[in-house]
Tab-separated table of C-alpha atoms and ligand atoms in Angstrom:
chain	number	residue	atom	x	y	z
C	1	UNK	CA	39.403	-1.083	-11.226
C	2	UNK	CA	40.939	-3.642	-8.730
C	3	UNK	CA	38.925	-6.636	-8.311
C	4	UNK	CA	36.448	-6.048	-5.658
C	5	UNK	CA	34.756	-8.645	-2.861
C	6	UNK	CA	31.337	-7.183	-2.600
C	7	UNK	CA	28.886	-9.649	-3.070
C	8	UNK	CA	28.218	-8.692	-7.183
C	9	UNK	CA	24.207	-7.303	-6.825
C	10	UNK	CA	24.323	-4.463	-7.994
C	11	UNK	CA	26.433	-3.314	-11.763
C	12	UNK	CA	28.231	-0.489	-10.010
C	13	UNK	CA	29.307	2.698	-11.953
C	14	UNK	CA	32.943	2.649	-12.081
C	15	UNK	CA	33.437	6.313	-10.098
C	16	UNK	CA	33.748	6.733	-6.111
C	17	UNK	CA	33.115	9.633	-3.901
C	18	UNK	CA	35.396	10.976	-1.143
C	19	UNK	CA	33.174	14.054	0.419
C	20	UNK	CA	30.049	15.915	0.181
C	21	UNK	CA	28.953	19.311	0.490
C	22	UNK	CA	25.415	20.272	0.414
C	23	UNK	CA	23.961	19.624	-2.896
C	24	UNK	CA	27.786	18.224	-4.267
C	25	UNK	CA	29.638	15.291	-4.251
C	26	UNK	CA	33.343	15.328	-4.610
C	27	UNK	CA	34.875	12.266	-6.769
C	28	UNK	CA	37.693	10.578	-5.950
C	29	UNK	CA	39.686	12.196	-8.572
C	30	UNK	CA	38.785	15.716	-7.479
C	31	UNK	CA	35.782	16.047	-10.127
C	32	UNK	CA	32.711	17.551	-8.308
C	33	UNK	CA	29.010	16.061	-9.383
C	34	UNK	CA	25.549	17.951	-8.747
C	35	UNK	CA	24.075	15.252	-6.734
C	36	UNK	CA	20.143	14.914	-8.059
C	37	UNK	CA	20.596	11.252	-6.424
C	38	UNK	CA	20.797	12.370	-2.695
C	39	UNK	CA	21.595	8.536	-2.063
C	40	UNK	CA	18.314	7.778	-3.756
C	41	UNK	CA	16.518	10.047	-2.169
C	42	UNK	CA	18.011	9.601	1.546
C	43	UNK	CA	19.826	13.037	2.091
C	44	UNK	CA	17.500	15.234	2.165
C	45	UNK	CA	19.469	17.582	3.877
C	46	UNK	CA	22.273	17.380	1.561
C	47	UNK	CA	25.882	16.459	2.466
C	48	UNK	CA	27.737	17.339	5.730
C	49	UNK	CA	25.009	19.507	7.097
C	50	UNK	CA	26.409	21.162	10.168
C	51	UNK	CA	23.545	20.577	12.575
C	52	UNK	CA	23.652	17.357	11.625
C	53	UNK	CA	27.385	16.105	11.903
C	54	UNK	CA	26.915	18.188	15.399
C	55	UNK	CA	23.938	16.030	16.618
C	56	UNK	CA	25.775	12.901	15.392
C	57	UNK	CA	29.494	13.610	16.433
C	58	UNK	CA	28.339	14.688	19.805
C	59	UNK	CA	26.252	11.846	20.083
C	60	UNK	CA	29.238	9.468	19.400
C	61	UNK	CA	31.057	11.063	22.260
C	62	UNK	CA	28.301	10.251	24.696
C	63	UNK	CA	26.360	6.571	23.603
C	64	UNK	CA	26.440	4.292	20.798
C	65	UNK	CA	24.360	1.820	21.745
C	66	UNK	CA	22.661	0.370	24.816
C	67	UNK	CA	19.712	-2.017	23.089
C	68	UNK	CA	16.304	-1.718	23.670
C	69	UNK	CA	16.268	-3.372	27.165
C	70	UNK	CA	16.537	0.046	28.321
C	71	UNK	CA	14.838	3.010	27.447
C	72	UNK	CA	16.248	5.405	25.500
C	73	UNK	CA	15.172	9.012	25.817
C	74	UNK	CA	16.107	10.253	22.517
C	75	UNK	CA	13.917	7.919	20.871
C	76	UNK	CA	11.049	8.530	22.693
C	77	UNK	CA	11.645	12.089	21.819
C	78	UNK	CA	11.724	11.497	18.264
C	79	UNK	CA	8.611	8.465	18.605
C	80	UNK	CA	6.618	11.726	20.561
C	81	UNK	CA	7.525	13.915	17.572
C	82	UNK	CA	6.493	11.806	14.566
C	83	UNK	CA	2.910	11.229	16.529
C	84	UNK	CA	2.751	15.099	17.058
C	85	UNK	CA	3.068	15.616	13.431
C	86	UNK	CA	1.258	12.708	12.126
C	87	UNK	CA	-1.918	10.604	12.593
C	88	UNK	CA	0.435	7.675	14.649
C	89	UNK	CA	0.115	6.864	18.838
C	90	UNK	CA	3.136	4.821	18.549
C	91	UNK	CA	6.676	4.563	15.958
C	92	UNK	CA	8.372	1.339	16.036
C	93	UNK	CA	12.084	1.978	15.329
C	94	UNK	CA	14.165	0.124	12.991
C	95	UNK	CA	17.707	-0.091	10.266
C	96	UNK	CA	15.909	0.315	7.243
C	97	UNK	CA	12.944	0.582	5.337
C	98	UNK	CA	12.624	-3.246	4.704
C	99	UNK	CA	12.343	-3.730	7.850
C	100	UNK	CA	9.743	-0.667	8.452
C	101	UNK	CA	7.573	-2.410	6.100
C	102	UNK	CA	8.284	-6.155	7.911
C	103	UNK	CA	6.456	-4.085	11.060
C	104	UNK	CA	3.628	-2.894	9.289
C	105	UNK	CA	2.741	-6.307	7.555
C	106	UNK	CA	3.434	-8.284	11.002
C	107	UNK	CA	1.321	-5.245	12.601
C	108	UNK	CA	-1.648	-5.413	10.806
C	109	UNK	CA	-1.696	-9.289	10.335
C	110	UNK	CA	-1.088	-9.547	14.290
C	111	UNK	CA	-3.792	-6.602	14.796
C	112	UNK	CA	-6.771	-9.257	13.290
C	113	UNK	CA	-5.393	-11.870	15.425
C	114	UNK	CA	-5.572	-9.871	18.006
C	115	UNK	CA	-9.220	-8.955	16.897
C	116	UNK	CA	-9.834	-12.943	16.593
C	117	UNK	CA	-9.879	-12.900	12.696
C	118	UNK	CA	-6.386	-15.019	12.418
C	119	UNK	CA	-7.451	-15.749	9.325
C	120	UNK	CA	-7.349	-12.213	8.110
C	121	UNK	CA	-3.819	-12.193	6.976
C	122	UNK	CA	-3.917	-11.794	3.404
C	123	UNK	CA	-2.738	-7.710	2.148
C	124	UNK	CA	-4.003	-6.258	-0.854
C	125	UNK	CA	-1.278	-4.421	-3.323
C	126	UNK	CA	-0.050	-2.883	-6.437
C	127	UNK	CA	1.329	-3.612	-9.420
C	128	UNK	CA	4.242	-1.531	-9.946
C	129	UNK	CA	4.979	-1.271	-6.157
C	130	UNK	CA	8.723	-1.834	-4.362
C	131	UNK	CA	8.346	-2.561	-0.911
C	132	UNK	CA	11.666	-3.774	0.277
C	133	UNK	CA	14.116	-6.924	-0.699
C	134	UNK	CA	13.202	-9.171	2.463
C	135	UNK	CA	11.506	-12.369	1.387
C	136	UNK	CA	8.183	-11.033	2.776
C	137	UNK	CA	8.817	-7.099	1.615
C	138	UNK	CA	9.602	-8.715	-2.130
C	139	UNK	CA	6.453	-10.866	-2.510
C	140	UNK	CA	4.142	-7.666	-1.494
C	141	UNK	CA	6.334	-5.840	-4.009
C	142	UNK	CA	5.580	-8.659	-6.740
C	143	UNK	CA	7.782	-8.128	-8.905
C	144	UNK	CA	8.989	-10.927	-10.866
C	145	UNK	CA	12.312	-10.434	-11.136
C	146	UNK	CA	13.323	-10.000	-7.825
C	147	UNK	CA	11.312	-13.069	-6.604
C	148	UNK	CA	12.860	-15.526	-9.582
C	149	UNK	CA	14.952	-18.084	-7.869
C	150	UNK	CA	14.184	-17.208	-4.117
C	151	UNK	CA	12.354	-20.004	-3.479
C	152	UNK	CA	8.438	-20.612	-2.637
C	153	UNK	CA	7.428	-16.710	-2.342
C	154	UNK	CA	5.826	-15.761	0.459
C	155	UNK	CA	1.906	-16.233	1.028
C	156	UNK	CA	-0.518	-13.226	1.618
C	157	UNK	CA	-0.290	-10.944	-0.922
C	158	UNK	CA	-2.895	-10.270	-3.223
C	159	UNK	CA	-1.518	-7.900	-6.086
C	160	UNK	CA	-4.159	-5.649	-8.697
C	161	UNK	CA	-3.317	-2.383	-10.822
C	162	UNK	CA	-3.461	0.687	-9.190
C	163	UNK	CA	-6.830	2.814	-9.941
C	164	UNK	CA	-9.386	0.523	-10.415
C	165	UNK	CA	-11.366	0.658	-7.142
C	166	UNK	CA	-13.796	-2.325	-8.769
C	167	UNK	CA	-11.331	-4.800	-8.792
C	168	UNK	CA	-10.189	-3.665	-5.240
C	169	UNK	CA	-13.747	-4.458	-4.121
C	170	UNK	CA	-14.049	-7.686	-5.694
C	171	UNK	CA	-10.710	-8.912	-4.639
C	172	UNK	CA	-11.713	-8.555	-0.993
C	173	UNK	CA	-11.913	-12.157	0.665
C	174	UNK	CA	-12.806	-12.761	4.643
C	175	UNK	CA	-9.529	-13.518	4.511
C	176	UNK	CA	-7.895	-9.557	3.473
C	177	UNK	CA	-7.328	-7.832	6.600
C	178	UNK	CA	-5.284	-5.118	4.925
C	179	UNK	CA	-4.226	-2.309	1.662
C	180	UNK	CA	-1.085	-1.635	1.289
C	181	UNK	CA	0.244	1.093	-1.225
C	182	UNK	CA	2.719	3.469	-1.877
C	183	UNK	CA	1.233	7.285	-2.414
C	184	UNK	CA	3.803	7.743	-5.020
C	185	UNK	CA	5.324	4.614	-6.368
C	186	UNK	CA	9.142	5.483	-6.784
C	187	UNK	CA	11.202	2.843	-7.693
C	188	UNK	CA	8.047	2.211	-10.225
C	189	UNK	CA	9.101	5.251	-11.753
C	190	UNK	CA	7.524	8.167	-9.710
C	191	UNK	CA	4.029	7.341	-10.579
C	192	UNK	CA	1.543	9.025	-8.792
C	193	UNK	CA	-1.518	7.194	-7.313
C	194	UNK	CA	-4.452	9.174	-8.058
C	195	UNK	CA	-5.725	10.973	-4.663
C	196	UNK	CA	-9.400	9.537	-5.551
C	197	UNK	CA	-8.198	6.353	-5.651
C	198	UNK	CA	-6.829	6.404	-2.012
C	199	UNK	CA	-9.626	8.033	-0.701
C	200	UNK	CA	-11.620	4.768	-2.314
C	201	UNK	CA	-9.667	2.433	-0.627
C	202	UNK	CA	-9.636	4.361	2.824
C	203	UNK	CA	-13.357	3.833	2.104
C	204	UNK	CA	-13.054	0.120	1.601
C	205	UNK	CA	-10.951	-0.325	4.082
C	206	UNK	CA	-13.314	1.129	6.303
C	207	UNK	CA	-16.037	-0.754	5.190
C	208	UNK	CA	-14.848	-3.923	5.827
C	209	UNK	CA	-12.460	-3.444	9.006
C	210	UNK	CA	-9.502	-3.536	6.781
C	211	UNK	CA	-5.964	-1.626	7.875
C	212	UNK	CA	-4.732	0.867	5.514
C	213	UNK	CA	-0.962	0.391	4.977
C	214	UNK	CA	1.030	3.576	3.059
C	215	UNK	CA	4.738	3.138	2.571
C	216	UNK	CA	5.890	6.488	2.590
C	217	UNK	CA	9.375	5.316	2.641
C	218	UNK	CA	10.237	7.751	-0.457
C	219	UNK	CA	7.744	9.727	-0.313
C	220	UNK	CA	8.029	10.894	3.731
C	221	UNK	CA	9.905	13.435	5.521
C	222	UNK	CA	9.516	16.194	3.024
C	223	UNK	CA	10.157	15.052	0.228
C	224	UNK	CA	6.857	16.023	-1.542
C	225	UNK	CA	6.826	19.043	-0.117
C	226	UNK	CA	4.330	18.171	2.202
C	227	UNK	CA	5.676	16.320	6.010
C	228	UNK	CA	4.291	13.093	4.410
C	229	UNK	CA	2.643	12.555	1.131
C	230	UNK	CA	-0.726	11.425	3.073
C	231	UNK	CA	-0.929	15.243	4.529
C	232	UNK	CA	-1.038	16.752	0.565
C	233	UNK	CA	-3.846	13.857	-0.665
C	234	UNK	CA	-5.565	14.077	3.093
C	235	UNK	CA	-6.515	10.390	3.532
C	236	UNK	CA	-4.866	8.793	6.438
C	237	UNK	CA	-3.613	5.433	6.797
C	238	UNK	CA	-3.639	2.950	10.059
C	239	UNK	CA	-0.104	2.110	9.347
C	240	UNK	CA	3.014	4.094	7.985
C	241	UNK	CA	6.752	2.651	6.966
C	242	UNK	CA	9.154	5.237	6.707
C	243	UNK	CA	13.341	5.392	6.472
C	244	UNK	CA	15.090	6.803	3.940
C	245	UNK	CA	15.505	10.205	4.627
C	246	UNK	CA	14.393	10.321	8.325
C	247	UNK	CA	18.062	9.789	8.875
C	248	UNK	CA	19.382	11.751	6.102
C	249	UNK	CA	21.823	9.315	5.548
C	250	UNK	CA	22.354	7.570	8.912
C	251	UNK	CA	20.685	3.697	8.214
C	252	UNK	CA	16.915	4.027	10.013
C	253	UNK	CA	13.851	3.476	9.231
C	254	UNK	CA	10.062	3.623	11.379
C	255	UNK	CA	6.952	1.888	11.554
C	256	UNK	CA	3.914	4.814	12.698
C	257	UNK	CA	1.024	2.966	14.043
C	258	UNK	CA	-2.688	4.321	15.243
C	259	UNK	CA	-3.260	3.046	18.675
C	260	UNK	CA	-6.056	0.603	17.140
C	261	UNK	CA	-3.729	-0.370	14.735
C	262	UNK	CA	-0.952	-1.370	16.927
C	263	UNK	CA	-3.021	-3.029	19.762
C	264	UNK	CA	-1.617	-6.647	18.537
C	265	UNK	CA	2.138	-5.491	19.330
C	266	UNK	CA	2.677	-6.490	22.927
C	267	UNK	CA	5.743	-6.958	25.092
C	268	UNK	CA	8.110	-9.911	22.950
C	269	UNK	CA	5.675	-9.981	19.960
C	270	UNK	CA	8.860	-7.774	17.723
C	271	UNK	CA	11.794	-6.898	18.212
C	272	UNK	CA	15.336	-5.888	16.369
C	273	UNK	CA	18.527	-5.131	18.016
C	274	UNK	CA	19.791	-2.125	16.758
C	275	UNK	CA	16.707	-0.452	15.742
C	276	UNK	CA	16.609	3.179	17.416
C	277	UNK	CA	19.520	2.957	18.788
C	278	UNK	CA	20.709	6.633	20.668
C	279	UNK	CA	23.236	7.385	17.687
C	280	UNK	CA	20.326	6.838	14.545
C	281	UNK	CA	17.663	8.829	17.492
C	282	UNK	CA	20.347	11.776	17.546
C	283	UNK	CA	20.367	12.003	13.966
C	284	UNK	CA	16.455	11.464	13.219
C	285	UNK	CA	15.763	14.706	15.814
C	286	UNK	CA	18.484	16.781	13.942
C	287	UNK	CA	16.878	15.786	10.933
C	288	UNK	CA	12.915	16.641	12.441
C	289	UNK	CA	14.661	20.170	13.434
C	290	UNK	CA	15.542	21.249	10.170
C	291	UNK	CA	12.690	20.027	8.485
C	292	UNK	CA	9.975	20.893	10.506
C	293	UNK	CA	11.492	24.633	10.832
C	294	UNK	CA	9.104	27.260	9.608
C	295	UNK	CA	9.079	27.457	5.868
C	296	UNK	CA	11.344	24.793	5.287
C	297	UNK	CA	8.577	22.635	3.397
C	298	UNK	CA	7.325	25.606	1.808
C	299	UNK	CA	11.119	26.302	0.561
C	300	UNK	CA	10.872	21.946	-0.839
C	301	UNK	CA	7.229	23.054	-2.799
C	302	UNK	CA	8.854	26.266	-4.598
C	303	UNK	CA	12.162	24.362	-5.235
C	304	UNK	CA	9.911	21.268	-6.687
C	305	UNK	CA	7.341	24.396	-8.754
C	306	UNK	CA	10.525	25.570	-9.945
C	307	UNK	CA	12.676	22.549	-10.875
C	308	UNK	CA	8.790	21.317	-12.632
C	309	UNK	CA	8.791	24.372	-14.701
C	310	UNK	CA	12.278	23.927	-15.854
C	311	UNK	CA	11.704	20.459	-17.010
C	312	UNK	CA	8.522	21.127	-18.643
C	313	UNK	CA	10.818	23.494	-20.761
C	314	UNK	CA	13.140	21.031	-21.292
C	315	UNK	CA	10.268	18.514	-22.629
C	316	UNK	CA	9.249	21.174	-25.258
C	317	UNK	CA	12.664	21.874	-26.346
C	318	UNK	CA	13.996	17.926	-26.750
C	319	UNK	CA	10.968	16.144	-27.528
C	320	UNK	CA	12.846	13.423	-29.273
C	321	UNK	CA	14.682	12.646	-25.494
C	322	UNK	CA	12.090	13.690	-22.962
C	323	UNK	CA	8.408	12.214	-23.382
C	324	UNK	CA	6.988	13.557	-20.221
C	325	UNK	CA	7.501	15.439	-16.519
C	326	UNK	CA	6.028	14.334	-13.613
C	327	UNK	CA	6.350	13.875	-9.344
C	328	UNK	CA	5.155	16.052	-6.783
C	329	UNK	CA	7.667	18.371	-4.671
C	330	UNK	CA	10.956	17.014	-5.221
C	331	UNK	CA	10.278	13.638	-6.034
C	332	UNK	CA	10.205	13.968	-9.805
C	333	UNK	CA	10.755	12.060	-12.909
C	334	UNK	CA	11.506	12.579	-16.538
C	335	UNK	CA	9.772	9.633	-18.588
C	336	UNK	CA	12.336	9.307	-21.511
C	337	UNK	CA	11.588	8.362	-25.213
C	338	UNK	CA	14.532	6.227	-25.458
C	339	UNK	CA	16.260	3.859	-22.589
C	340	UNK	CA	15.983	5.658	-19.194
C	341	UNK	CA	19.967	4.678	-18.420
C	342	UNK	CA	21.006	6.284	-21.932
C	343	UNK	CA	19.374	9.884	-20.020
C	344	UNK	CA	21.063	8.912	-16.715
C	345	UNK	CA	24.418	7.849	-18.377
C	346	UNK	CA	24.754	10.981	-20.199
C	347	UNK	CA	23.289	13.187	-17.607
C	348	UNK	CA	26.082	11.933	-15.795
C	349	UNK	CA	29.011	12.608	-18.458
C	350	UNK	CA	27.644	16.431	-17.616
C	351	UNK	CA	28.315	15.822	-13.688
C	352	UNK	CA	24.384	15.223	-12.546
C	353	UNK	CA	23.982	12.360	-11.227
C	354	UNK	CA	20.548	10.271	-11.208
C	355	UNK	CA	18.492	7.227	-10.615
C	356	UNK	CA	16.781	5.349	-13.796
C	357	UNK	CA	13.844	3.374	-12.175
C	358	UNK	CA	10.299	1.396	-13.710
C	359	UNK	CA	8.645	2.761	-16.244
C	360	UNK	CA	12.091	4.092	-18.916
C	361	UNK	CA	12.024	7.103	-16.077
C	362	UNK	CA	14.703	8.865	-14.817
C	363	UNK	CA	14.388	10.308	-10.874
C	364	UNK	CA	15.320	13.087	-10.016
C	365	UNK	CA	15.651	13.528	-6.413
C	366	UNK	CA	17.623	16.297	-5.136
C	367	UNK	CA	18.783	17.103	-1.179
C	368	UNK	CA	15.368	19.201	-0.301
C	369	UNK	CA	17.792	21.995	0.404
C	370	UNK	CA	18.769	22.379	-3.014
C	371	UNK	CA	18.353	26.439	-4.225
C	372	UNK	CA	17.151	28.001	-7.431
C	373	UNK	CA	20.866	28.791	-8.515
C	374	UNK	CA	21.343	24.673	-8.221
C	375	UNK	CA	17.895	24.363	-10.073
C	376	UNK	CA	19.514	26.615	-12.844
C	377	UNK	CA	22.459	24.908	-12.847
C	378	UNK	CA	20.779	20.986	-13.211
C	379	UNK	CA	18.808	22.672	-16.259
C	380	UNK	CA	21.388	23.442	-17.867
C	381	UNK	CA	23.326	20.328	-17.594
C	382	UNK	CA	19.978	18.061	-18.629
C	383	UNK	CA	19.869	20.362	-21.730
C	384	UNK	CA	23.230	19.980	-22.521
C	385	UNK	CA	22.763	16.059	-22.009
C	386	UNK	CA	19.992	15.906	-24.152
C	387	UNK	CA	21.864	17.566	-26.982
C	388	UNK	CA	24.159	15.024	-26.733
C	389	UNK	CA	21.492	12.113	-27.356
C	390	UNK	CA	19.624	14.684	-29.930
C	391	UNK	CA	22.971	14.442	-31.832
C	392	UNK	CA	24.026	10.497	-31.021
C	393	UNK	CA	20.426	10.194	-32.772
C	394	UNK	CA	21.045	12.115	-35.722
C	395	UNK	CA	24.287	10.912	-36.242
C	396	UNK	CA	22.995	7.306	-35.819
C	397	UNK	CA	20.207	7.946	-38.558
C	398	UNK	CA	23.074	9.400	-41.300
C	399	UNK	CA	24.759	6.189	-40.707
C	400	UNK	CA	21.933	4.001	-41.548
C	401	UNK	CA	20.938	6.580	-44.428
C	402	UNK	CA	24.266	5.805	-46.147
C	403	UNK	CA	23.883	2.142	-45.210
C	404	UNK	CA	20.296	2.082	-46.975
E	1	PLP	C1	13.654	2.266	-0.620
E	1	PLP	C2	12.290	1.762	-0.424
E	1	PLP	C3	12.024	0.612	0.340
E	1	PLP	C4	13.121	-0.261	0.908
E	1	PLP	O1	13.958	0.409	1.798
E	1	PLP	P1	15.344	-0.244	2.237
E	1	PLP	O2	15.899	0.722	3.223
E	1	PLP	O3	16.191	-0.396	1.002
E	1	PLP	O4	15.055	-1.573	2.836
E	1	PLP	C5	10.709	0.247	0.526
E	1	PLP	N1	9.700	0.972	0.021
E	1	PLP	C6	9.914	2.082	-0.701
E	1	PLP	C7	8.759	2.859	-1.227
E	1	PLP	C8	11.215	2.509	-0.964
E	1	PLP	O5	11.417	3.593	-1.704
């Protein structure tokens, strides 16, 4: 490969794609790929779906951009939408989900100023958590090795493990003024956070005035099968981030907001240029249509049952490559017994493509429009993958044998 001038953060995999089509991605070199990535879990309607390369191409011949010194009606469509279908009064727009989650922690520390309790700025979170890569998204995310060498990290997070509501208790200072958690921590490794658990810390949060802050970046708009993951578990936050695949693949991301919540954000107090702009606000309403259509989340919870079932065969028939199956909808995960990237690397010489993430698990995160015939044909490919480390393994044991 020619030397390339991207900025080197991230060890790329030496393939390129030209063109999608629904649940496929077309190489460069004419090989097609069953996409179980959907741009890490942004395209939920697949590639090139018609209504939406209609919303966005007649968009482009009508407005770009205008800023947000104007109103813009398609965004306050899609901000009226999101509240009809959620707990929120108000959606801040923005580019990503970074910055949905720079709202919601400016948002709820401005919301105790606003309630004069300044001092109120410090947010409870979770080991295991990824929250974003902005210096403030990082440090509520915790993890060390995307903090090392960044500098002082910023101040205000307070970070426990995940399902002891104790320690949540005890870690509660004057100075906590919100939660902040992720329903199913993805990049972690698609673990999910036991429903009791949230309904404790709604309960503590309640208790002591605190702001309940979900990140249902990964986890919104379908993807387990329910709207939003908060709907299935039925505790509701104060604050919301979400991005990803509300612009199923067009770069947005929101910040949903009770009315209480929110009452800190004045005229001038945030702001971004670009965010919900009238091209991204095209796109996020095609995306809404589809998705809210009748039975197309029903369609995402038999697609998850089946894909589920099919890897819970797969478990029983490779134990030595699959340890365990889990996710909700179609946000799942295969834990591996070996190195998660040896499962996504040879998932991939079979033309399925996949995310390792935290926790040696592999994600598996089709388009939500993916059909059983797809299902079939993924299951096929993972088996044939897994015979492939099955036989690496034995082959790698003979050697040593005849070495020892
Ligand atoms: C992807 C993700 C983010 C960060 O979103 P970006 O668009 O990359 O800034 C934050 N939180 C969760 C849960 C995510 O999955």
């Amino acid at each position: 490969m020619a030397v390339s001038h991207l900025l080197p953060t991230y060890a790329r995999v030496d393939l390129a794609f030209e063109r999608g089509e629904g649940c496929w991605l077309i190489a460069t070199n004419g090989e097609r790929y069953l996409d179980f990535t959907a741009g890490i879990a942004v395209n939920a309607l697949g590639h090139a779906h018609p209504h939406l390369v209609k919303a966005l191409t007649e968009q482009a011949q009508k407005l770009w951009h205008v800023s947000n010194l104007y109103r813009i009606p398609e965004g306050e469509r899609l901000a009226a939408r999101l509240c009809e279908a959620t707990f929120a009064d108000y959606v801040f727009f923005g580019n990503s989900g970074a910055e949905a989650m720079e709202c919601a922690i400016k948002m709820a520390r401005k919301y105790h100023a606003a309630s004069g309790r300044p001092e109120r700025y410090r947010i409870i979170t979770f080991e295991g958590a990824f929250h974003g890569r902005t210096l403030a998204t990082l440090a509520a995310g915790g993890q060390k090795k995307y903090l090392e060498g960044f500098g002082p990290v910023v101040d205000g997070f307070d970070q426990l493990v995940a399902g002891d509501l104790e320690a949540v208790r005890r870690a509660v200072t004057p100075e906590t003024g919100a939660i902040l958690i992720e329903p199913i921590q993805g990049e972690g490794g698609v673990r999910v956070i036991d429903p009791g658990f949230l309904k404790g810390l709604r309960e503590i949060a309640d208790e002591h005035g605190l702001l309940l802050i979900f990140d249902e970046i990964q986890t919104g708009v379908g993807r387990t099968g329910e709207l939003f993951a908060y709907q299935k578990v039925g505790v509701t936050p104060d604050i919301m981030a979400i991005a990803k695949a509300i612009g199923g693949g067009f770069p947005m991301g929101g910040c949903l907001a009770t009315r209480e919540a929110a009452k800190g954000m004045t005229a001038g107090t945030h702001g971004s240029t670009f965010g919900g702009n009238p091209l991204a606000m095209a796109v996020g309403n095609a995306v809404l249509d589809v998705v809210l259509a009748p039975g197309f989340l029903d369609h995402v919870r038999r697609m998850g049952l089946l894909l589920k079932q099919r890897l819970a065969e797969l478990k029983d028939r490779h134990p030595a490559v699959i340890a365990e199956v889990r996710g909700e909808g179609l946000l799942t995960g295969v834990r591996a017994v070996g190195p998660a990237v040896e499962l996504v690397d040879a998932l991939r010489a079979e033309k399925l493509i996949s995310i390792a993430s935290g926790d040696n698990v592999v994600r598996l995160v089709p388009p939500l429009i993916i059909g059983e015939a797809e299902i079939a044909e993924a299951a096929a490919r993972i088996d044939r993958a897994a015979t492939r480390i099955e036989q690496a393994l034995a082959s790698s044991r003979r050697v040593q044998g005849a070495v020892g």
